[in-house]
PDB file of C-alpha atoms in Angstrom:
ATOM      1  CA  UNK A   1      -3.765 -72.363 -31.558  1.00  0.00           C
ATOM      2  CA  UNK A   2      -7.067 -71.522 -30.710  1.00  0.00           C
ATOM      3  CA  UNK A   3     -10.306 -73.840 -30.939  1.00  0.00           C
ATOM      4  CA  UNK A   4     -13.980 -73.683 -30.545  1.00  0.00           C
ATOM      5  CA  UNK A   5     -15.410 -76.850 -29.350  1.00  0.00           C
ATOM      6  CA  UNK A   6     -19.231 -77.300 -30.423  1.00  0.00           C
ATOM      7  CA  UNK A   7     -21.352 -80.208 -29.626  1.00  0.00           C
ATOM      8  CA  UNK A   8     -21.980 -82.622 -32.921  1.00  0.00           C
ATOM      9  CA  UNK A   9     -25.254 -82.509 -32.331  1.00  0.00           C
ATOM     10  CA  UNK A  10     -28.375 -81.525 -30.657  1.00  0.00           C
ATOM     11  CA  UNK A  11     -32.084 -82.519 -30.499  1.00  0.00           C
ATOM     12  CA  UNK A  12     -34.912 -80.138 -29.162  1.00  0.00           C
ATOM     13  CA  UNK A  13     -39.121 -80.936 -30.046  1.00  0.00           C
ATOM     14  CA  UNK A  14     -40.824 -78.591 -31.461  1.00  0.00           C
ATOM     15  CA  UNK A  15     -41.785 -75.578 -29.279  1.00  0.00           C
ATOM     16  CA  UNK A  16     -39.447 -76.475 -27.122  1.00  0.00           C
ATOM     17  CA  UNK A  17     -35.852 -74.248 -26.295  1.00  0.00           C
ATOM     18  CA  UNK A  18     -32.726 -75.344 -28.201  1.00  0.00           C
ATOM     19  CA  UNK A  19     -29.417 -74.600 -26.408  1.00  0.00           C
ATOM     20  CA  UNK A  20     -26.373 -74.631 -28.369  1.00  0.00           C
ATOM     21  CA  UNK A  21     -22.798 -74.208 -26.825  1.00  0.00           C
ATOM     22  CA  UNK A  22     -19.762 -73.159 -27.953  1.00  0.00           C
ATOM     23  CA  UNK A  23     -16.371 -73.631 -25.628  1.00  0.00           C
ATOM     24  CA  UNK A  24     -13.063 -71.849 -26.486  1.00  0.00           C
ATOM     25  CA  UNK A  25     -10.412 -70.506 -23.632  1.00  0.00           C
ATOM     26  CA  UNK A  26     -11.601 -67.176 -22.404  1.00  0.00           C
ATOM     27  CA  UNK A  27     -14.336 -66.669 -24.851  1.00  0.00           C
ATOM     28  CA  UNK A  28     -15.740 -64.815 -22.541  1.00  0.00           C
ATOM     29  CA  UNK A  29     -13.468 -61.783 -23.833  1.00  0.00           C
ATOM     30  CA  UNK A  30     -14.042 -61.950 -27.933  1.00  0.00           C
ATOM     31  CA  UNK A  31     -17.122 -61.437 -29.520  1.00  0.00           C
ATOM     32  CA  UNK A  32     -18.345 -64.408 -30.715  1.00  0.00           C
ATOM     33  CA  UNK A  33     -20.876 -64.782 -33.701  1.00  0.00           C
ATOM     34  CA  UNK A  34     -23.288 -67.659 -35.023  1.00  0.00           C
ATOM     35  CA  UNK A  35     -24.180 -69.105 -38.569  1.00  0.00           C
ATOM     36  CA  UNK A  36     -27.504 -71.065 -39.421  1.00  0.00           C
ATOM     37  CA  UNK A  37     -26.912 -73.186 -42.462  1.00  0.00           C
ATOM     38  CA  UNK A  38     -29.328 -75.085 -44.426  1.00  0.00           C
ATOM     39  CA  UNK A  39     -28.173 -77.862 -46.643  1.00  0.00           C
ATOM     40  CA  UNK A  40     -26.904 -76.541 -50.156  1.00  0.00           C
ATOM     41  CA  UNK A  41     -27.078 -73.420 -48.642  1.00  0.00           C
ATOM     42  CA  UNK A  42     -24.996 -70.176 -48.101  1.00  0.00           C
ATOM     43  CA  UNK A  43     -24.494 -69.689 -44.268  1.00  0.00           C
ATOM     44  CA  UNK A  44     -26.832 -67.005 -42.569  1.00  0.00           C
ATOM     45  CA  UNK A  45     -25.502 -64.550 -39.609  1.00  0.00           C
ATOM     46  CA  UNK A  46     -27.999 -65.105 -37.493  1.00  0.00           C
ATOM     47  CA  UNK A  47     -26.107 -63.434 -34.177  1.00  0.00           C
ATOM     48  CA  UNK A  48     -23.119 -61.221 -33.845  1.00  0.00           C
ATOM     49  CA  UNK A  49     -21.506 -59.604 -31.022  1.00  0.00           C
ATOM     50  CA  UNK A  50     -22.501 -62.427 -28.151  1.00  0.00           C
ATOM     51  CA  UNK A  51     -26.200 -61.244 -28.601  1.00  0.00           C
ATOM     52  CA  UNK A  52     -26.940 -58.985 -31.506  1.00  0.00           C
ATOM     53  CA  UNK A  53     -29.760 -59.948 -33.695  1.00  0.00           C
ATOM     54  CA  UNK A  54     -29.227 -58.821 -37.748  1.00  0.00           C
ATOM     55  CA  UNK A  55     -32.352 -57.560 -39.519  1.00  0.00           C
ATOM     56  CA  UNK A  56     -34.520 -59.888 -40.152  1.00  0.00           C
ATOM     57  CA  UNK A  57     -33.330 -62.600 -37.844  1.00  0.00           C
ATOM     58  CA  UNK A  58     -36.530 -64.018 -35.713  1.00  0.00           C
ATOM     59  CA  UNK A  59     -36.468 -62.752 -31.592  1.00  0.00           C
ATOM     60  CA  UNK A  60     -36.378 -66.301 -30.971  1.00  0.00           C
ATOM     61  CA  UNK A  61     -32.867 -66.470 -31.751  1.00  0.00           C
ATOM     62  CA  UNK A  62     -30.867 -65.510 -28.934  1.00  0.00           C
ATOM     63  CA  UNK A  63     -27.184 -65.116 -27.823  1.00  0.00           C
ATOM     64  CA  UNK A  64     -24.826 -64.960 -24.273  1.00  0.00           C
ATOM     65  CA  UNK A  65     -20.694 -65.257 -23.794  1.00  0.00           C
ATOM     66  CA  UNK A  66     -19.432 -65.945 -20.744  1.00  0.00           C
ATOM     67  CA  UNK A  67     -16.057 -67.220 -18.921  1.00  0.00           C
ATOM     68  CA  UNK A  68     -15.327 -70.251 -21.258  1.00  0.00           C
ATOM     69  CA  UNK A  69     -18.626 -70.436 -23.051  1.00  0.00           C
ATOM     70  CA  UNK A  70     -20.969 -68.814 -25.541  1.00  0.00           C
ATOM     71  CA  UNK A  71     -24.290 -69.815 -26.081  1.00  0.00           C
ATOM     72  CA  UNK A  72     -27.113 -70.007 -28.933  1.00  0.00           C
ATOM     73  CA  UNK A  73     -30.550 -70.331 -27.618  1.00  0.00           C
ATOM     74  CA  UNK A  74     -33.668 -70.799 -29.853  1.00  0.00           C
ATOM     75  CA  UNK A  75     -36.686 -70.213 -28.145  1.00  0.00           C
ATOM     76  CA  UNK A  76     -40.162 -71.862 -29.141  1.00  0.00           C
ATOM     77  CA  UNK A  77     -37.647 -73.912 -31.913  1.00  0.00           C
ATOM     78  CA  UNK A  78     -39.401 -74.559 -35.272  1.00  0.00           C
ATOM     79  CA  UNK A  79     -39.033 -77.157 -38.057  1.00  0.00           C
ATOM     80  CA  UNK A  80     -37.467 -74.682 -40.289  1.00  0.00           C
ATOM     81  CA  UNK A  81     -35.031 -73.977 -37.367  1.00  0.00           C
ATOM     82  CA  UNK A  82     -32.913 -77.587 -38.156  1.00  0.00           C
ATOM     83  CA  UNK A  83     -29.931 -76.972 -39.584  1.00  0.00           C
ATOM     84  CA  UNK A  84     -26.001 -76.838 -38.703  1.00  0.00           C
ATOM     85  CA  UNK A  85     -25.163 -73.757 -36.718  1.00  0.00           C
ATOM     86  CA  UNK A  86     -21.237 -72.582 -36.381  1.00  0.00           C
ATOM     87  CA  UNK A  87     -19.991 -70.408 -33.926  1.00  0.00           C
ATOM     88  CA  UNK A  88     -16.796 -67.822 -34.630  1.00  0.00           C
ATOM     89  CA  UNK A  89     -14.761 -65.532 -33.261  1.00  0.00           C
ATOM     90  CA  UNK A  90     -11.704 -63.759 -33.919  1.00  0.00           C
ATOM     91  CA  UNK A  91      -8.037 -64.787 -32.164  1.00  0.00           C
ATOM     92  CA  UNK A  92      -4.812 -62.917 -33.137  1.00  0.00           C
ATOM     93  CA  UNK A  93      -6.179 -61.621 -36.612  1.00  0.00           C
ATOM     94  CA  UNK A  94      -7.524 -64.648 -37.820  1.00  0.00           C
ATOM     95  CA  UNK A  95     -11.233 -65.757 -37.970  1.00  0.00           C
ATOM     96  CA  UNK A  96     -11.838 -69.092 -36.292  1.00  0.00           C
ATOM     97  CA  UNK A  97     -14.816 -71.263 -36.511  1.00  0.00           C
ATOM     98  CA  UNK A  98     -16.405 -73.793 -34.419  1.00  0.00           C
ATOM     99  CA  UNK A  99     -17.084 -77.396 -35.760  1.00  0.00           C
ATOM    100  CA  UNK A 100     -20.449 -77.019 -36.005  1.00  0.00           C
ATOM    101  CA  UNK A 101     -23.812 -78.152 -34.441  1.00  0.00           C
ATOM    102  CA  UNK A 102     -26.473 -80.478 -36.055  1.00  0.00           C
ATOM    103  CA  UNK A 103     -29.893 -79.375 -34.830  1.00  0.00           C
ATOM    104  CA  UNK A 104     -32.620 -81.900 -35.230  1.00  0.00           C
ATOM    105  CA  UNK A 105     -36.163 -80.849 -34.452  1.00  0.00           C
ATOM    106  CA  UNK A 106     -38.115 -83.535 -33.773  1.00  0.00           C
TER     107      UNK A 106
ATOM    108  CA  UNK B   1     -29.166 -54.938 -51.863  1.00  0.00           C
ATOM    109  CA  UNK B   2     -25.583 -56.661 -51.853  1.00  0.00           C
ATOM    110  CA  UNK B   3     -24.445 -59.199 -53.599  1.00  0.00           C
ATOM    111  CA  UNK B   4     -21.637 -61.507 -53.859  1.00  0.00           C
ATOM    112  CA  UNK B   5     -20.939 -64.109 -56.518  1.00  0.00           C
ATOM    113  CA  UNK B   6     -17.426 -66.553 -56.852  1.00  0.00           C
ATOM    114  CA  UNK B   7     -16.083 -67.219 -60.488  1.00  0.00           C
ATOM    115  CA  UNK B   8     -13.873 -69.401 -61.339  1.00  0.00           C
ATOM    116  CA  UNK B   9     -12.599 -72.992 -62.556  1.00  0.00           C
ATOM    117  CA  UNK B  10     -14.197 -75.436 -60.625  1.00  0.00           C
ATOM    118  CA  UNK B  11     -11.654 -78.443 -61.934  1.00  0.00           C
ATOM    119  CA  UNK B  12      -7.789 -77.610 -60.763  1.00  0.00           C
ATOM    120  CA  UNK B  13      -5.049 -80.183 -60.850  1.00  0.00           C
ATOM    121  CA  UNK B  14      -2.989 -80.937 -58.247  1.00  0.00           C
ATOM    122  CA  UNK B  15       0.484 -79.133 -57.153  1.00  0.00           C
ATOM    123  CA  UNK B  16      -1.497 -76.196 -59.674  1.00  0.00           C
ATOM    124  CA  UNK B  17      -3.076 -72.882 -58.513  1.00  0.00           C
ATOM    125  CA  UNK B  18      -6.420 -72.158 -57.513  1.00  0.00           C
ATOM    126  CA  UNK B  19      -7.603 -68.925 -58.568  1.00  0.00           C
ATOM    127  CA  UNK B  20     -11.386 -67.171 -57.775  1.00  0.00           C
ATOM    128  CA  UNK B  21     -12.994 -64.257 -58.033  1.00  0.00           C
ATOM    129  CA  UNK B  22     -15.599 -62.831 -55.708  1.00  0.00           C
ATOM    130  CA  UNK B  23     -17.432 -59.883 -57.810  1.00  0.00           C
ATOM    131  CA  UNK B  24     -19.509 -57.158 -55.605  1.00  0.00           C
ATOM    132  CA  UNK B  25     -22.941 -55.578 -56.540  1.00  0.00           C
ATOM    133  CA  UNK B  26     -24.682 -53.107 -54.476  1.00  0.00           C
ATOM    134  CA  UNK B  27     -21.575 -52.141 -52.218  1.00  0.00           C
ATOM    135  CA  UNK B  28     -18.312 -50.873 -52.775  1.00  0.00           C
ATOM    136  CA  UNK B  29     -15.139 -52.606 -51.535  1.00  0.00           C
ATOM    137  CA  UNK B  30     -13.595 -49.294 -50.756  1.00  0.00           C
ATOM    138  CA  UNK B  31     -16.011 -48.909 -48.000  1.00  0.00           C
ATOM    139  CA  UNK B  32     -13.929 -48.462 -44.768  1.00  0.00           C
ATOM    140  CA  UNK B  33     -16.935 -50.161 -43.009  1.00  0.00           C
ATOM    141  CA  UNK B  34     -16.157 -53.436 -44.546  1.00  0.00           C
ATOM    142  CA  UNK B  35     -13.813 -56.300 -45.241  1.00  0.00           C
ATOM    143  CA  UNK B  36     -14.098 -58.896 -47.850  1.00  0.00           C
ATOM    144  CA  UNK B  37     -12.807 -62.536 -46.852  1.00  0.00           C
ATOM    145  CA  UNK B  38     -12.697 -66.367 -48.265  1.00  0.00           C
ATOM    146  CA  UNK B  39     -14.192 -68.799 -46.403  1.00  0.00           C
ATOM    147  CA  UNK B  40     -14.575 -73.127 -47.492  1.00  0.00           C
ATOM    148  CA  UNK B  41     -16.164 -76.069 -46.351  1.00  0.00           C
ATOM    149  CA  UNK B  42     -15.341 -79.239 -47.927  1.00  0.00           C
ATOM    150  CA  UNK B  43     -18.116 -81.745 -48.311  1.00  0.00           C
ATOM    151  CA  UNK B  44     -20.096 -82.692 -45.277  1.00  0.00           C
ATOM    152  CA  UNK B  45     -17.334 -81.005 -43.009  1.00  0.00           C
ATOM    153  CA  UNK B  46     -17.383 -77.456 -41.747  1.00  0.00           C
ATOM    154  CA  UNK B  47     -16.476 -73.580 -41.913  1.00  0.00           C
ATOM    155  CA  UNK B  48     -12.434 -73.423 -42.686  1.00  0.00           C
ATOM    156  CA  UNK B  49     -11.325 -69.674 -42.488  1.00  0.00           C
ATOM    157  CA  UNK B  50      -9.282 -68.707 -45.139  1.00  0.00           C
ATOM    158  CA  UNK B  51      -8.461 -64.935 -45.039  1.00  0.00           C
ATOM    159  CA  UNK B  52      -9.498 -61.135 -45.691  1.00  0.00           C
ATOM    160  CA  UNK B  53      -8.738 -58.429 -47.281  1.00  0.00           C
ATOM    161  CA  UNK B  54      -9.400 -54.633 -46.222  1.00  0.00           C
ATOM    162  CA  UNK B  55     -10.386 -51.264 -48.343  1.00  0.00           C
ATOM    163  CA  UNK B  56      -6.977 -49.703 -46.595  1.00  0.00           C
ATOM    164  CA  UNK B  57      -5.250 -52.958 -48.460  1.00  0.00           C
ATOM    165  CA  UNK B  58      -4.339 -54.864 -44.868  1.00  0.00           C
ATOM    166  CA  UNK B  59      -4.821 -58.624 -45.375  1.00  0.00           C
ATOM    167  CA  UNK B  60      -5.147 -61.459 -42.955  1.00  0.00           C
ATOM    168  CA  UNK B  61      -4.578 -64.703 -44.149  1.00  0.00           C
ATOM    169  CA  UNK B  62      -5.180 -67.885 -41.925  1.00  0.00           C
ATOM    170  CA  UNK B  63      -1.859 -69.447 -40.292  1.00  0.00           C
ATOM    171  CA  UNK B  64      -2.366 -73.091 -41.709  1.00  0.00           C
ATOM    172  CA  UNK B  65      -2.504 -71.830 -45.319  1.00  0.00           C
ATOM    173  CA  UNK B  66      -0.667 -68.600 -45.191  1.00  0.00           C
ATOM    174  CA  UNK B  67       2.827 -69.936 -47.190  1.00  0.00           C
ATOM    175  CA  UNK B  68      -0.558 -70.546 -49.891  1.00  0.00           C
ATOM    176  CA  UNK B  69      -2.574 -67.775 -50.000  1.00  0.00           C
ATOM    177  CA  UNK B  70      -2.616 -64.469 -51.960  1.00  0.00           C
ATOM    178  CA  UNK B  71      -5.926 -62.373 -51.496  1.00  0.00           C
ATOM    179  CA  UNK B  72      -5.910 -59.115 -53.595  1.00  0.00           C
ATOM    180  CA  UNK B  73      -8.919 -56.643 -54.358  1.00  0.00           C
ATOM    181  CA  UNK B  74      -9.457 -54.583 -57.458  1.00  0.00           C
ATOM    182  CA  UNK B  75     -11.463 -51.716 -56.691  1.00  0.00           C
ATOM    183  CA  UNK B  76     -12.256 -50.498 -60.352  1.00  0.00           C
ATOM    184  CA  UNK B  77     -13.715 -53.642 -60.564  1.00  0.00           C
ATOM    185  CA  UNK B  78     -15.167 -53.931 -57.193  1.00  0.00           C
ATOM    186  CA  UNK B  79     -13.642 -57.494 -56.922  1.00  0.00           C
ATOM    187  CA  UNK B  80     -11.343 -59.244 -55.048  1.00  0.00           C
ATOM    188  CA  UNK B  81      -9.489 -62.726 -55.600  1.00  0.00           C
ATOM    189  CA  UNK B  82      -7.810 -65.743 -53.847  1.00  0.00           C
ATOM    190  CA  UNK B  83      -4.888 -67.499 -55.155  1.00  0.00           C
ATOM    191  CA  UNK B  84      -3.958 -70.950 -53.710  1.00  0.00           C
ATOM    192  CA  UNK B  85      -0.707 -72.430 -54.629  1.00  0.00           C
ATOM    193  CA  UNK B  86       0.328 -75.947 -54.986  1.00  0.00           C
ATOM    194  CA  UNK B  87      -3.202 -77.578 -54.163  1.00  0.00           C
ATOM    195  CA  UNK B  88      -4.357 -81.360 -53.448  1.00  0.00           C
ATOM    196  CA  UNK B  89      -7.121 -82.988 -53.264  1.00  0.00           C
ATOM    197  CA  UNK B  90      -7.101 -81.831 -49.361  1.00  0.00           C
ATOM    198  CA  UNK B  91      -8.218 -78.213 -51.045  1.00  0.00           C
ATOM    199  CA  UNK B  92     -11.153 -79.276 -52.597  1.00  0.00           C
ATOM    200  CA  UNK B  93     -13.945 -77.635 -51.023  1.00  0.00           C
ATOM    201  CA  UNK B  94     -16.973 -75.385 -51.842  1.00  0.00           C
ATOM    202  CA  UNK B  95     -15.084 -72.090 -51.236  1.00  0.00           C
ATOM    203  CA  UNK B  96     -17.438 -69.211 -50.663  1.00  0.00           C
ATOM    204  CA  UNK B  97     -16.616 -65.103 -50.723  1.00  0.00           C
ATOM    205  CA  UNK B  98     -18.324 -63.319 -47.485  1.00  0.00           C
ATOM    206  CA  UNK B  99     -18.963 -59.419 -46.260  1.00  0.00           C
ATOM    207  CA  UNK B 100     -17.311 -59.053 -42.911  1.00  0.00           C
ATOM    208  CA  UNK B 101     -18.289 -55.880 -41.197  1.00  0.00           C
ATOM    209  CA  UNK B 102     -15.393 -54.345 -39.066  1.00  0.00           C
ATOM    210  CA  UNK B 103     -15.972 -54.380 -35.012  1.00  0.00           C
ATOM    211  CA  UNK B 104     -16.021 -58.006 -35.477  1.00  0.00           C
ATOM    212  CA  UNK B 105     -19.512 -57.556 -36.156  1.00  0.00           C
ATOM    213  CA  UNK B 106     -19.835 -60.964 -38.130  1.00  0.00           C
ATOM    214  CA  UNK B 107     -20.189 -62.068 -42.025  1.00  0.00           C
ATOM    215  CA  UNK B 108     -23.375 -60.503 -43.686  1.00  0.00           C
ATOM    216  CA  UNK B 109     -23.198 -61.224 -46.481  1.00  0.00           C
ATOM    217  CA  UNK B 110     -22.097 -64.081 -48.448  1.00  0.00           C
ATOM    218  CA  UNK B 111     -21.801 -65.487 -52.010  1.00  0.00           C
ATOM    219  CA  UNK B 112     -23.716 -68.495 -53.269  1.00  0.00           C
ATOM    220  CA  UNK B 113     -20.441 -70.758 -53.224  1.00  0.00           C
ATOM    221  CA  UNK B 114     -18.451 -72.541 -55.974  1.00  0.00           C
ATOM    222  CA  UNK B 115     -17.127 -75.921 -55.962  1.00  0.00           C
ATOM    223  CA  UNK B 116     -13.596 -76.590 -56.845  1.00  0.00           C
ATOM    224  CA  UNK B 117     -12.650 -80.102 -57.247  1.00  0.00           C
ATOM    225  CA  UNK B 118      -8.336 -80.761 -57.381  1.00  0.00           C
ATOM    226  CA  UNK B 119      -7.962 -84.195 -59.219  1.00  0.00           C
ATOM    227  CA  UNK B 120      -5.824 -84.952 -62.336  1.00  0.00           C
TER     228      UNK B 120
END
């Protein structure tokens, strides 16, 4: 099978650059998206395609893939940027999903 | 703009079936652009994959539930379901209906989510 490891958690301060990784055997070669989701809510797209921004989606939010690893930045983080953030990618057909990240601005 | 919304009992008992329904405004399911998949997340945990259906009728269904799952779509209705057979309390889970855009181009669009509790 294939997995996407994310850390549990991470903590950034406010104005400061959140890093968020995502690990999976040659991720480097699938297209990997990320979710932002706020509690009770629906998750958000906030990146597709290693880097792709949707409309509406702040230029602080900011995506790379490489070898083993892709990775969520969040540049000049905000309060309203805490939330759990999932990474996913596709594998043989089928839609995996990271574990998820709990970001903590603070 | 679209929208998404799930329908369906939110109380199943176990070794029953779970059916939803994921109705589409704004956007037809027959757009070739598009797929339509079933996602869940059971309380406090995260993002389980559950499967997707295409306009050309190819569906994908996740390998841990697959001997489970039946996703169908009924264009005249511009809805498509999910069946899940023989359910435990393992299954409950807020299971949400999602716009996948083909080129693995990521979810867009997603409904609201609807809570399905299996207990006698």
């Amino acid at each position: 099978s294939f997995d996407l490891t994310q850390p549990p958690s991470v903590s950034v301060s406010p104005g400061q650059t959140a890093a968020i990784t995502c690990s999976g055997d040659k991720l480097g070669g699938k297209y990997v998206s990320w979710y932002q989701q706020k509690p009770g809510q629906s998750p958000l797209l906030v990146i597709y395609q290693d880097g792709q921004r949707p409309s509406g989606i702040p230029e602080r939010f900011s995506g790379s893939n490489s070898g083993n690893t892709a990775t969520l930045t969040i540049s000049g983080t905000q309060p309203m940027d805490e939330a759990d953030y999932y990474c996913q990618a596709w594998h043989s057909s089928a839609v995996v999903f990271g574990g998820g990240t709990k970001l903590t601005v603070l | 703009q679209v929208q998404l919304k799930e329908s369906g009992p939110g109380l199943v008992k176990p070794s029953q079936t779970l059916s939803l329904t994921c109705s589409v405004s704004g956007g037809s399911i027959s757009s070739g652009s598009y797929f339509w998949s079933w996602i869940r997340q059971p309380a406090g945990k995260g993002l389980e994959w559950i499967g997707r259906i295409y306009s050309s009728g190819a569906i994908h269904y996740s390998p841990s539930l697959m001997s489970r799952i039946t996703i169908s779509a009924d264009t005249s209705k511009n809805l498509f379901s999910l069946n899940l057979s023989s359910v435990t309390a393992a299954d409950t889970a807020v299971y949400y209906c999602a716009r996948g855009r083909i080129a693995d181009s990521g979810s867009d669009y997603w409904g609201q989510g609807t809570l399905v509790t299996v207990s006698s």
